[in-house]
């Protein structure tokens, strides 16, 4: 079956990549720009550097810093109002996955009618949005290169997933120096998100010849660099490699798919307000154990790529080793089990399992998993992860 591969037309990587912003905006011929970011990055003064650079080139800059972590429909509507007022011709997204996803949704609603919910799912966006340049500060979601946006509908407690080629940014400026200020917990959470993208892209039923090598490269880079970046925040090599891993993970999963970990992680994050990377991390070992029989060779290849199994080890041994090592990796990175995280009461967790399982299945992601679960399988997996 033919498969398509969508990524931004321009991806600039390396220290100082973000300094290319002015030249890029000029190439796009824009005189007015909307910068979408969050309150922390605005207050840190980092966003102001881009505003100064652009204004020096005679480009008018409007800032919308109202994106919260796990952006909501309301954040998107507020940003859209600023876009309309500013008449900006290009959007610059500066931040982690949250500002980048919010900017994608703002861009799409500039040219397609509301409500946003009608575009949830796959390939439902009729018209291209406003050109978007993404500058990531986490490493990360890979959103800077994906045709995916995740926006929370707080009225229904659902994280909507939108996938469409029209959501791919026009350009990504991946400057690992911007990620060096991430504290250890954030580094761990977003790093396990990256690893989950690589693993799920590789084991997915939609994995293909274009995504396989990129997914494996992402997995290798995470295995060799995540703990180093977590222990030594100023290690430039580790930070650069994690930024590359995040970008590769994004390219791989958006053109293959994510599977059951993300399918279950979105409802968990929506209901209990856990950071996206953390909700993936707590599910990854459990879901991997469940999924092994559906793709034993692929999981074994991952175990060998991560250095968790020798080339002589058989697939079954390697697969079991992968689950064990993923559990140990969580422990080393300080990722605790759900029941130990605090703030989640067991009776409320139990009460939400049915809704979360239904929302997981409705997203379409579990159907790409090597073992396709029923709703009651998912409920059981949530219990195992507790
Ligand atoms: N579109 C995609 O392809 C895709 C893929 C995976 C996840 N996501 C979505 O991305 C969102 C999560 O994004 P995220 O994990 O990058 O985090 P985030 O953007 O929500 O940021 C988390 C926190 O970290 C802070 N932060 C960002 N960069 C920092 C830095 N360099 N130093 C210190 N603090 C920094 C932010 O201000 C914020 O408070 C979720 O909504 C998730 O569903 C999207
Ligand atoms: Fe993710």
PDB file of C-alpha atoms in Angstrom, residues 1-5 201-202 204-214 252 255-257 298:
ATOM      1  CA  UNK A   1       0.000   0.000   0.000  1.00  0.00           C
ATOM      2  CA  UNK A   2       1.381   3.500  -0.795  1.00  0.00           C
ATOM      3  CA  UNK A   3       2.356   5.631   2.192  1.00  0.00           C
ATOM      4  CA  UNK A   4       2.857   9.384   2.346  1.00  0.00           C
ATOM      5  CA  UNK A   5       5.573  11.268   4.205  1.00  0.00           C
ATOM      6  CA  UNK A 201       6.451   4.504  15.231  1.00  0.00           C
ATOM      7  CA  UNK A 202       8.602   1.374  14.836  1.00  0.00           C
ATOM      8  CA  UNK A 204       3.004   0.415  14.597  1.00  0.00           C
ATOM      9  CA  UNK A 205       0.944  -1.416  11.998  1.00  0.00           C
ATOM     10  CA  UNK A 206       1.546   1.690   9.873  1.00  0.00           C
ATOM     11  CA  UNK A 207       5.365   1.505  10.126  1.00  0.00           C
ATOM     12  CA  UNK A 208       6.916   1.778   6.668  1.00  0.00           C
ATOM     13  CA  UNK A 209      10.226   1.896   4.823  1.00  0.00           C
ATOM     14  CA  UNK A 210      10.514   5.688   5.229  1.00  0.00           C
ATOM     15  CA  UNK A 211       9.815   5.769   8.970  1.00  0.00           C
ATOM     16  CA  UNK A 212      11.694   2.643  10.171  1.00  0.00           C
ATOM     17  CA  UNK A 213      15.279   3.979   9.900  1.00  0.00           C
ATOM     18  CA  UNK A 214      14.285   7.340  11.395  1.00  0.00           C
ATOM     19  CA  UNK A 252       8.702   8.939  12.347  1.00  0.00           C
ATOM     20  CA  UNK A 255       4.195   9.379   9.141  1.00  0.00           C
ATOM     21  CA  UNK A 256       3.721   5.974  10.762  1.00  0.00           C
ATOM     22  CA  UNK A 257       1.583   6.437  13.883  1.00  0.00           C
ATOM     23  CA  UNK A 298      10.427  -5.499  16.227  1.00  0.00           C
TER      24      UNK A 298
END
